Coordinates of C-alpha atoms in Angstrom, one line a residue:
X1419 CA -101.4 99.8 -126.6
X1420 CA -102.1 99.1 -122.9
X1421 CA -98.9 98.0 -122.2
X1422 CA -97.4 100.8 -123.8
X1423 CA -99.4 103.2 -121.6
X1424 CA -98.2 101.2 -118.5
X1425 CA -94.7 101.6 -119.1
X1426 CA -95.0 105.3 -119.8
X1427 CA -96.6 105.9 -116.7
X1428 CA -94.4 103.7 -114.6
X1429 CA -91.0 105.5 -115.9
X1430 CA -92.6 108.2 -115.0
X1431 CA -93.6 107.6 -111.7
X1432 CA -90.7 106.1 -110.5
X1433 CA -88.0 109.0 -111.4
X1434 CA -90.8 111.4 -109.3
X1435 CA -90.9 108.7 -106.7
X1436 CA -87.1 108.6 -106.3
X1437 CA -86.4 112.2 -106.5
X1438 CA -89.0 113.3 -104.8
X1439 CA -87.5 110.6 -101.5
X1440 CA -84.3 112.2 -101.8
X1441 CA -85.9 115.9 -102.0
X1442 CA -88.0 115.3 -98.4
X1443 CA -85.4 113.3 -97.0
X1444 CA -82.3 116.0 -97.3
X1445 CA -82.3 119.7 -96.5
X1446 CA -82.3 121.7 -99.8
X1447 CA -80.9 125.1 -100.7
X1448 CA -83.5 128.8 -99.8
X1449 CA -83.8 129.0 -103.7
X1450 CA -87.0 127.3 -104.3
X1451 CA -87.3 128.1 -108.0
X1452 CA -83.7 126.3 -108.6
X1453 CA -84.6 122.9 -106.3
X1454 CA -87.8 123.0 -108.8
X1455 CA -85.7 123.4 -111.7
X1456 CA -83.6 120.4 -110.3
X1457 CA -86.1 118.2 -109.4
X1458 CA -87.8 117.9 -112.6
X1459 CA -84.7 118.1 -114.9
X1460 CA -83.0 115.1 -113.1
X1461 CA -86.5 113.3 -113.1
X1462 CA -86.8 113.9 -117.1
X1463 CA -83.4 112.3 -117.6
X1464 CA -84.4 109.2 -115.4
X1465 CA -87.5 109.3 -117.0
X1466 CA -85.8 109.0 -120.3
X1467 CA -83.5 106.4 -119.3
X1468 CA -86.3 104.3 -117.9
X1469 CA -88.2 104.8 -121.4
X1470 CA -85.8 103.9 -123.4
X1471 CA -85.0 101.0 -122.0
X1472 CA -88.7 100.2 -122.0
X1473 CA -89.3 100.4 -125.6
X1474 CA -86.5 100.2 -127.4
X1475 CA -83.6 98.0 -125.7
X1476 CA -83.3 96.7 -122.2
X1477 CA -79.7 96.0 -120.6
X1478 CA -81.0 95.9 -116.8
X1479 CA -77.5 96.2 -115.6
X1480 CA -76.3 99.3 -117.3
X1481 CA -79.6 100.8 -117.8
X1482 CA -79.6 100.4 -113.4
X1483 CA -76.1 102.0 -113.5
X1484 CA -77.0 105.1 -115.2
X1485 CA -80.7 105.5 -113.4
X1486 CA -78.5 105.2 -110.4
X1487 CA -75.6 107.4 -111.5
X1488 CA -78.0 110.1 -112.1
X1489 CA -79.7 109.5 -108.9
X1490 CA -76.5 110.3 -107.3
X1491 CA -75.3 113.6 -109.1
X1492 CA -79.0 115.2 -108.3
X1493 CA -78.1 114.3 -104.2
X1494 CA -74.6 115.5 -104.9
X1495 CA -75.5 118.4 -106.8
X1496 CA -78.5 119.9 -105.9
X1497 CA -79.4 118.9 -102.4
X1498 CA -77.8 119.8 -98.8
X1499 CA -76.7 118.3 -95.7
X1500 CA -74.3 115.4 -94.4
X1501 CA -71.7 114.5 -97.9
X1502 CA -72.2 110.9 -96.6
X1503 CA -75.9 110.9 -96.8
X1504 CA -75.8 112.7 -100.0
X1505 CA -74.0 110.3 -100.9
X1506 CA -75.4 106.5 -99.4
X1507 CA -79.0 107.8 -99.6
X1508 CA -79.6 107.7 -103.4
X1509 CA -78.1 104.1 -103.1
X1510 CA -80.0 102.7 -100.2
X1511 CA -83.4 104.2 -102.2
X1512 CA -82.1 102.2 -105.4
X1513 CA -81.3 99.0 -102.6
X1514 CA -84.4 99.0 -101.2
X1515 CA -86.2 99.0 -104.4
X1516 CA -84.6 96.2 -105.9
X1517 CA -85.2 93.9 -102.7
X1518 CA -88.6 94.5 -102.9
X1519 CA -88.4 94.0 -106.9
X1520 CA -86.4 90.7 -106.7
X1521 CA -88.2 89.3 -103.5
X1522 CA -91.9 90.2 -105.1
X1523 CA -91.0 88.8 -108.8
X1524 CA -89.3 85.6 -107.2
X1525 CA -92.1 85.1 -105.3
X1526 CA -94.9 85.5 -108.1
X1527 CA -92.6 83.5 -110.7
X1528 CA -92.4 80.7 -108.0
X1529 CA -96.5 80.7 -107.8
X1530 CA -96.6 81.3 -111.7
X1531 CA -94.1 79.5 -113.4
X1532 CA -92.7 82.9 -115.7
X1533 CA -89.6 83.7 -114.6
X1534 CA -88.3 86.8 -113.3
X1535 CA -86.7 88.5 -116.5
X1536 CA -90.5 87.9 -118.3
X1537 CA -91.8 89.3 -115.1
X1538 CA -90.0 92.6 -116.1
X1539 CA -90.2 92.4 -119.9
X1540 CA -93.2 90.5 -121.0
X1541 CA -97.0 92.1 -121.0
X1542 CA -98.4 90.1 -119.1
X1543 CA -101.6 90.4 -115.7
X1544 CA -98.7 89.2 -113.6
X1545 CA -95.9 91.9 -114.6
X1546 CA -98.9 94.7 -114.2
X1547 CA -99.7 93.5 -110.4
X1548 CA -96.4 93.5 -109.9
X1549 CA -95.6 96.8 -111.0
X1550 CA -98.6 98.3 -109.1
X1551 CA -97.8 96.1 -105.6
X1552 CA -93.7 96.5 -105.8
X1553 CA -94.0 100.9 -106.2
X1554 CA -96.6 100.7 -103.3
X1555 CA -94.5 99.0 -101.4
X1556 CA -91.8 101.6 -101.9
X1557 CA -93.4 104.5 -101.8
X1558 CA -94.8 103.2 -98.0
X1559 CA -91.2 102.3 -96.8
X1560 CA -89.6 105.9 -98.3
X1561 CA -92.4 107.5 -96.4
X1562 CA -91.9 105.7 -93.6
X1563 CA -88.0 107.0 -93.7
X1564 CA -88.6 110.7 -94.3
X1565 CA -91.4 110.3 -91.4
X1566 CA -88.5 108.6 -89.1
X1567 CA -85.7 111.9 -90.5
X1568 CA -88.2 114.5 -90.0
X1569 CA -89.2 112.9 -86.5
X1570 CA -93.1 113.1 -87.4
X1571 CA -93.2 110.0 -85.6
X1572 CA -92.6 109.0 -81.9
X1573 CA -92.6 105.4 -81.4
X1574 CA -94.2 106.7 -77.7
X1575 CA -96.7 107.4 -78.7
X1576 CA -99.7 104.8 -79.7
X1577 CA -101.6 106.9 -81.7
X1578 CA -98.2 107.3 -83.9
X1579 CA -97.5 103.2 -84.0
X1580 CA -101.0 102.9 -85.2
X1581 CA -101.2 105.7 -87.7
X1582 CA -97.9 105.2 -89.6
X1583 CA -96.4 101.6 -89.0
X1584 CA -99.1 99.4 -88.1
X1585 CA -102.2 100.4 -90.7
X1586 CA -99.5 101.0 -93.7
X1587 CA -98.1 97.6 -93.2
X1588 CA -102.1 96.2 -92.9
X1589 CA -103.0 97.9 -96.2
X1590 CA -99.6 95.7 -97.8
X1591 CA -100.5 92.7 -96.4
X1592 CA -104.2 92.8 -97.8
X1593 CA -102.9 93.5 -101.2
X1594 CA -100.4 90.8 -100.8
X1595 CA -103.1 88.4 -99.6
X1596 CA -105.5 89.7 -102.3
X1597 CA -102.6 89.0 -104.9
X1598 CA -101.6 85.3 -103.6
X1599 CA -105.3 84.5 -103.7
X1600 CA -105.6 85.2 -107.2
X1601 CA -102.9 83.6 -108.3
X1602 CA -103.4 80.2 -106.8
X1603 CA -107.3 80.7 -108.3
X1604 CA -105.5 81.3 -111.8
X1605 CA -107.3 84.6 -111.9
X1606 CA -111.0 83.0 -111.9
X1607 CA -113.3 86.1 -112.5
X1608 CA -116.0 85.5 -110.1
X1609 CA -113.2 85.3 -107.6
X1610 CA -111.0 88.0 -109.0
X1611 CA -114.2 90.1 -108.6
X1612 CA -115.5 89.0 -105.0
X1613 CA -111.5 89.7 -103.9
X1614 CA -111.4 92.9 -105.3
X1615 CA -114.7 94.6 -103.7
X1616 CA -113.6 92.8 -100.3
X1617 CA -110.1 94.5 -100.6
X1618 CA -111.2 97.8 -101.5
X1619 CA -113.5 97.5 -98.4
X1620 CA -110.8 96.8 -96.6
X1621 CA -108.4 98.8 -97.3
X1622 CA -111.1 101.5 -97.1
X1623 CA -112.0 100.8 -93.4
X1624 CA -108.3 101.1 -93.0
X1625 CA -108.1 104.3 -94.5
X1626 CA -111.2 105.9 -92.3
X1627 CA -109.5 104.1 -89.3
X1628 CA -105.7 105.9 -90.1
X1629 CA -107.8 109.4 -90.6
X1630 CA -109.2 109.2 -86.8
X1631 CA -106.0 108.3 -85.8
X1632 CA -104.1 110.4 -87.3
X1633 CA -106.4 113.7 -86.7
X1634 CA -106.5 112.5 -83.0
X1635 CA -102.5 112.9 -83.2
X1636 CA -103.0 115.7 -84.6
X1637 CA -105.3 117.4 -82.3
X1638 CA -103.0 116.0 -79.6
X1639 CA -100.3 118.1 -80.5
X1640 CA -102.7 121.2 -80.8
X1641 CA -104.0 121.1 -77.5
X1642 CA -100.0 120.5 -76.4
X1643 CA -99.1 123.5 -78.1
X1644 CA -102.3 125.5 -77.1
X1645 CA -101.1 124.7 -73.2
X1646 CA -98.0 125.8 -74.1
X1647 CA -98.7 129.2 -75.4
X1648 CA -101.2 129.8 -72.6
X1649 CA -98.5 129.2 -70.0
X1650 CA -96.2 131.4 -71.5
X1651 CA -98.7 133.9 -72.1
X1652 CA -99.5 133.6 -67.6
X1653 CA -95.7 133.6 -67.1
X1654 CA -95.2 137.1 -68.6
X1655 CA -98.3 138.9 -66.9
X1656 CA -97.0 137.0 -63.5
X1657 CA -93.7 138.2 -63.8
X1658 CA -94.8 141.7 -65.0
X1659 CA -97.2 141.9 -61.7
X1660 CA -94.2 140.2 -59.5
X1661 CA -92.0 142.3 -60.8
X1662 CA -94.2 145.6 -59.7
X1663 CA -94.1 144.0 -56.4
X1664 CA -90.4 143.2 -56.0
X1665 CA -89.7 147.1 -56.8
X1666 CA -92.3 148.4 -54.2
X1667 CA -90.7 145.9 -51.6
X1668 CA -87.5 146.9 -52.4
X1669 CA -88.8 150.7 -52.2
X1670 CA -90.0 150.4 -48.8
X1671 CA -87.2 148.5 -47.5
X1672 CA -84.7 150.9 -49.1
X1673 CA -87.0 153.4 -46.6
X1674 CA -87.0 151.9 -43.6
X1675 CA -83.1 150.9 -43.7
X1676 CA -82.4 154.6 -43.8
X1677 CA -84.4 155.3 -40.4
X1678 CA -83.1 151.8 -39.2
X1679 CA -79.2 153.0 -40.0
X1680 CA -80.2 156.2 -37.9
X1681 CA -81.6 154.5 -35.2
X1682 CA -78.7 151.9 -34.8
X1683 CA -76.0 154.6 -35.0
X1684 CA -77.7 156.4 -32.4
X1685 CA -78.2 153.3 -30.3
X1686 CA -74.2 152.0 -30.6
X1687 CA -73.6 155.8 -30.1
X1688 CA -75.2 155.3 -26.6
X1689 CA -74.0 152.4 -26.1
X1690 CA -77.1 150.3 -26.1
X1691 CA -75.5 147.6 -27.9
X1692 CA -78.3 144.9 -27.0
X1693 CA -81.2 147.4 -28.8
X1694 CA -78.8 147.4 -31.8
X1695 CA -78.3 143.9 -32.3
X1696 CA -82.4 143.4 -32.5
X1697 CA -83.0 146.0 -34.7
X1698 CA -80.5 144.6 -37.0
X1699 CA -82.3 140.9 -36.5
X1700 CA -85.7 142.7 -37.9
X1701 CA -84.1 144.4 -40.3
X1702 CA -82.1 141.0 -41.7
X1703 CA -85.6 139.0 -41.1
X1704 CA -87.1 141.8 -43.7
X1705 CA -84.4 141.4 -46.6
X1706 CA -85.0 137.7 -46.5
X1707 CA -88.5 138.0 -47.8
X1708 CA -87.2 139.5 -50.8
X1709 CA -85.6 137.2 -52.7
X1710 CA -82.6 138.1 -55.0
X1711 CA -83.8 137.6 -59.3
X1712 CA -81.9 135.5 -61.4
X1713 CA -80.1 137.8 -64.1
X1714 CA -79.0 135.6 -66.7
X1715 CA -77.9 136.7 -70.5
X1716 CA -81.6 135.0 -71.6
X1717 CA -84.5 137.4 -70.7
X1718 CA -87.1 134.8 -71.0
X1719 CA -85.1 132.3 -68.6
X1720 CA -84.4 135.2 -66.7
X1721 CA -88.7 135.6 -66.0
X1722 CA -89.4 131.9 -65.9
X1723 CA -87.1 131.4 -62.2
X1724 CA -87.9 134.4 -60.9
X1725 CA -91.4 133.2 -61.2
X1726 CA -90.5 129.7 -60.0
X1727 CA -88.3 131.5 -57.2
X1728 CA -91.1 134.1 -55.8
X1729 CA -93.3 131.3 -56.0
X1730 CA -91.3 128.7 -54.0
X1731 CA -90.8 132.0 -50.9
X1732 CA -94.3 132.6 -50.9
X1733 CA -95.0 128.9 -50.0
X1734 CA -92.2 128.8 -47.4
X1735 CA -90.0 126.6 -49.9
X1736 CA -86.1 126.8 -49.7
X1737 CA -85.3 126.7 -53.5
X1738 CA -81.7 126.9 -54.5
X1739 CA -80.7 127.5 -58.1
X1740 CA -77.2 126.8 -60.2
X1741 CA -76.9 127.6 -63.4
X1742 CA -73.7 127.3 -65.8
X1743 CA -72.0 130.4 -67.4
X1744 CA -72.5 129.0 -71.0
X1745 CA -76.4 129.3 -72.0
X1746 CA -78.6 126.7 -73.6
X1747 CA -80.0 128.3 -76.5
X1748 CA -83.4 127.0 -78.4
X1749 CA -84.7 127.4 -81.5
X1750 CA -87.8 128.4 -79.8
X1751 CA -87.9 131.1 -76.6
X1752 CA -91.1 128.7 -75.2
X1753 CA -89.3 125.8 -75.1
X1754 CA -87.5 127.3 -72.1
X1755 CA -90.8 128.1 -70.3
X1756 CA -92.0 124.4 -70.5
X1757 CA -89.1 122.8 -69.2
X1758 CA -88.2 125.2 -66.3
X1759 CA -91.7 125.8 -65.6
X1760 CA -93.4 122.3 -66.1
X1761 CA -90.4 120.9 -63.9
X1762 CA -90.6 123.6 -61.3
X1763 CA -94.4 123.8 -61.0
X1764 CA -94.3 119.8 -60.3
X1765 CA -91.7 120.4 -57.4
X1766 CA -93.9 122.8 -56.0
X1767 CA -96.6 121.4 -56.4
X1768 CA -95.8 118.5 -54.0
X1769 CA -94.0 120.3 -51.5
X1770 CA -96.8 122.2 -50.7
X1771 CA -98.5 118.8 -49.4
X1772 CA -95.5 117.8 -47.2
X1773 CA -93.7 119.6 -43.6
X1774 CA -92.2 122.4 -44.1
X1775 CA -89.4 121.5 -43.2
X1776 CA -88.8 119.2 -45.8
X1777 CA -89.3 121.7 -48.3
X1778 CA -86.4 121.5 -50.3
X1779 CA -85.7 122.4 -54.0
X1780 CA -83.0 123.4 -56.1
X1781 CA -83.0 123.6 -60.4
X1782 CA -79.3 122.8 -61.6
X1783 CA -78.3 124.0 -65.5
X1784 CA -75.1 122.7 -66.1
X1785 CA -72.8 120.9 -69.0
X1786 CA -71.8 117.5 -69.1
X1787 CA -69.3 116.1 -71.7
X1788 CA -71.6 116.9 -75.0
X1789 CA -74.6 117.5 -72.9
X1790 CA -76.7 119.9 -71.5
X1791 CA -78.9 119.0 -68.0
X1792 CA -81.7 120.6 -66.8
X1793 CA -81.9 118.5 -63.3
X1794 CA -85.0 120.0 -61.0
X1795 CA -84.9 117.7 -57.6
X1796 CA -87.2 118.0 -54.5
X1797 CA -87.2 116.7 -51.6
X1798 CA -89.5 114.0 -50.6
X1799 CA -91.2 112.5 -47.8
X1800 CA -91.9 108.5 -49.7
X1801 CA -91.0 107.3 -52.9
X1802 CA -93.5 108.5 -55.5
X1803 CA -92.4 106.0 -58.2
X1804 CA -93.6 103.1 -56.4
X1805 CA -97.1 104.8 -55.5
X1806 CA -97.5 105.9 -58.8
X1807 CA -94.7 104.5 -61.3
X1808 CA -96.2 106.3 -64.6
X1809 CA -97.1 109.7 -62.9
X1810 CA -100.2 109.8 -63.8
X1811 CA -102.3 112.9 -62.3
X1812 CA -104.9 112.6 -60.5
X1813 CA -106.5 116.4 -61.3
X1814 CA -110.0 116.0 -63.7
X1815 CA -108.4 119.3 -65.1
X1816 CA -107.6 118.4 -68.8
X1817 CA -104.8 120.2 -68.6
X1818 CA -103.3 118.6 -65.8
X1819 CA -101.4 115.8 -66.4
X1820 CA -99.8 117.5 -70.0
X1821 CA -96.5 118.7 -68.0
X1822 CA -94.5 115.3 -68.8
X1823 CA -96.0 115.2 -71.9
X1824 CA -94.8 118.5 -72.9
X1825 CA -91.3 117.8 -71.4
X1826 CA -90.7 114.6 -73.8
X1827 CA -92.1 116.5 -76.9
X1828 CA -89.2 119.4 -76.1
X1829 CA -86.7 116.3 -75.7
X1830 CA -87.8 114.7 -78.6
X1831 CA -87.3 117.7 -80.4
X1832 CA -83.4 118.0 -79.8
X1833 CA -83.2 114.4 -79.7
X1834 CA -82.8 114.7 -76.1
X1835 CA -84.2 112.6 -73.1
X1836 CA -86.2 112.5 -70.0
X1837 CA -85.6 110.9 -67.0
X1838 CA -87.5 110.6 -63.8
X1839 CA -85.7 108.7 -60.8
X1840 CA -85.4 109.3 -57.0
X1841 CA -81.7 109.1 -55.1
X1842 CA -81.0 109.7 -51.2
X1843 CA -84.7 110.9 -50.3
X1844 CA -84.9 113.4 -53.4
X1845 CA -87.3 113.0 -56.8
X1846 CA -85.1 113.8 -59.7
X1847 CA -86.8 115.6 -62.8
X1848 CA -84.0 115.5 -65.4
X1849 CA -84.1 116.4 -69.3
X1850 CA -80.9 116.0 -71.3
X1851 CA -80.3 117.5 -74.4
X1852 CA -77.4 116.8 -76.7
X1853 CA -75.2 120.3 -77.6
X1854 CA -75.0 119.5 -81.3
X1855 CA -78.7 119.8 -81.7
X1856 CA -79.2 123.1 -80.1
X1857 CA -78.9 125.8 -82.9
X1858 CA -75.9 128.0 -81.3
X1859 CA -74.3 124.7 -82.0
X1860 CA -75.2 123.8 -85.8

């Protein structure tokens, strides 16, 4: 009766395991109710499959054929995305579960003396630790792969190496270790028992350990996107207030040049060419402390340089801007904000500390092959890679320090890039992001 139960429950699990891979891994249609209706119709006929061959007749190569054949029609059929995936996926899933069968059955027959085809039919301890160990296995290394194709995991980051590569494969190689044990004890119960409480333990201290690192990923990422949201949230009251400004300036100046106009007409008129010529020096010295705003097709980049610019005047920086006719768009409007303001606000930030004279900026948009750059480069006065190659900040704000942080999660998320280097006297801030992952070009 037991190893009746078994079976059932493992040609049942496996058909959810399997489907369920292929459902995370691809994109699936809106309908919801119809990728349900899918997912469990295509699992009852591998379930069946499995079953049947189970309790009433095993042929392991045609019985593989049609669990696999049926595999692929539900990837062809009812899931989205790239046909070659659709169509390699369901057979690298079925791969990688029969390496891990063959490799873990080879190995226990070698220990064991059964071989590999009463590994799989007979009802033996042996076939039951197998089955438990083998599906474990897969269902780590398929979780793994939708972690990897959803990019839930940056191999950056510690915390991410830890939580998802180094524990899983810990928690394997304690059950493997468990497993060998017993063997070579011939399943003694006093050891069988003592092996068991100390795996548990084990794999329970594991656990505990893969929470706290996980949740301090987790709250990571919060406090990233809190930052975010905050910054955004300063850039439009700044810009609102700047923007106040810019129109009483312009007001003013629009005032005066009318009375200025006058008074050099007047002055030409009498020939009092030398009066002119100053009057129009005070009056050019006047329109350069306005500085012309960016007008862009994206509002939102439009607010983030004309922050960046008014910013850069006020500190007496010369900041020069180029920016390509054809946009970058994002599937987010604040992804914009932390790359043009993170990268701007670090410029700044330095040349404030240097001559003024040597304040130099300029922010460069532009396309390159199947690329867009954001390049923002500064001028400076000694290399700051070899003082401080990691660019670590020395602020005690807990905030500070989150602007290159915030730049490589943006990259990361259109599988771009971020590069810091220096050239020719001038700190180069560059992220590049690949045009086929932008949405105006999916």
């Amino acid at each position: 009766m037991l190893d009746v139960f078994v079976e059932i429950v493992t040609d049942l699990f496996q058909p959810l395991m399997f489907c369920g891979f292929l459902y995370l891994f691809m994109e699936k249609p809106d309908n919801r109710k119809r990728n349900v209706i899918c997912f469990l119709l295509f699992s009852t006929v591998m379930f069946g499959i499995l079953l049947y061959s189970s309790l009433v007749e095993y042929y392991m190569i045609i019985n593989d054929l049609m669990f696999l054949a049926v595999l692929e029609i539900y990837s062809l059929l009812c899931l989205r995305g790239n046909i070659f995936s659709r169509i390699f996926m369901p057979l690298i899933a079925f791969l990688i579960n029969t390496v891990i069968s063959f490799a873990f059955s080879y190995f226990v027959s070698f220990f064991t003396g059964y071989t590999h085809y009463e590994l799989v039919t007979e009802p033996t301890i042996y076939r039951y630790i197998c089955i438990v160990v083998i599906n474990l296995t897969d269902v780590l290394v398929f979780s793994m792969l939708v972690k990897f194709r959803n990019h839930k995991v940056n191999l950056r980051k510690i915390t991410d190496v830890i939580a998802f590569i180094i524990l899983p494969v810990i928690v394997l190689l304690i059950v493997y270790c468990t497993f060998y044990i017993m063997v070579i004890t011939k399943y003694e119960a006093n050891i069988m028992v003592y092996l068991s409480v100390i795996c548990l333990c084990m794999i329970t201290v594991t656990a505990i350990v893969w929470y706290a690192v996980s949740r301090i990923s987790r709250e990571n990422e919060a406090s990233t996107k809190l930052l975010l949201m905050e910054q955004q949230i300063d850039l439009y009251e700044h810009n609102i207030l700047q923007s106040n400004v810019q129109i009483e300036k312009i007001s003013r100046i629009k005032h005066d040049m009318k009375n200025n106009l006058l008074c050099i007409d007047n002055l030409i008129s009498n020939k009092k060419y030398q009066d002119a010529q100053k009057i129009c020096g005070e009056v050019s010295k006047n329109l350069k402390a306005i500085y012309t705003p960016i007008d862009t097709k994206n509002p939102l980049l439009n607010a983030v340089i004309n922050v960046e610019q008014e910013k850069a005047v006020a500190l007496n920086i010369n900041f020069s801007i180029q920016i390509a006719d054809e946009m970058i768009e994002f599937s987010e409007n604040s992804d914009i904000v932390s790359i043009i303001g993170n990268m701007c606000d670090n410029a700044i930030e330095y040349l404030i500390k240097i001559d003024k004279i040597n304040r130099k900026m300029w922010l460069k948009i532009y396309i390159h092959g199947n690329h867009y750059i954001v390049d923002c480069v500064n001028k400076v006065e000694k290399s700051i890679l070899n003082e401080n190659p990691n660019l670590l900040t020395s602020k005690t704000n807990e905030n500070h320090g989150k602007g290159i942080d915030i730049l490589k999660s943006v990259a990361k998320k259109y599988d771009g890039e971020v590069n810091f280097f220096e050239k020719d006297g001038y700190f180069h801030s560059m992220i590049i992001l690949k045009k086929q992952n932008l949405p105006k070009n999916k």
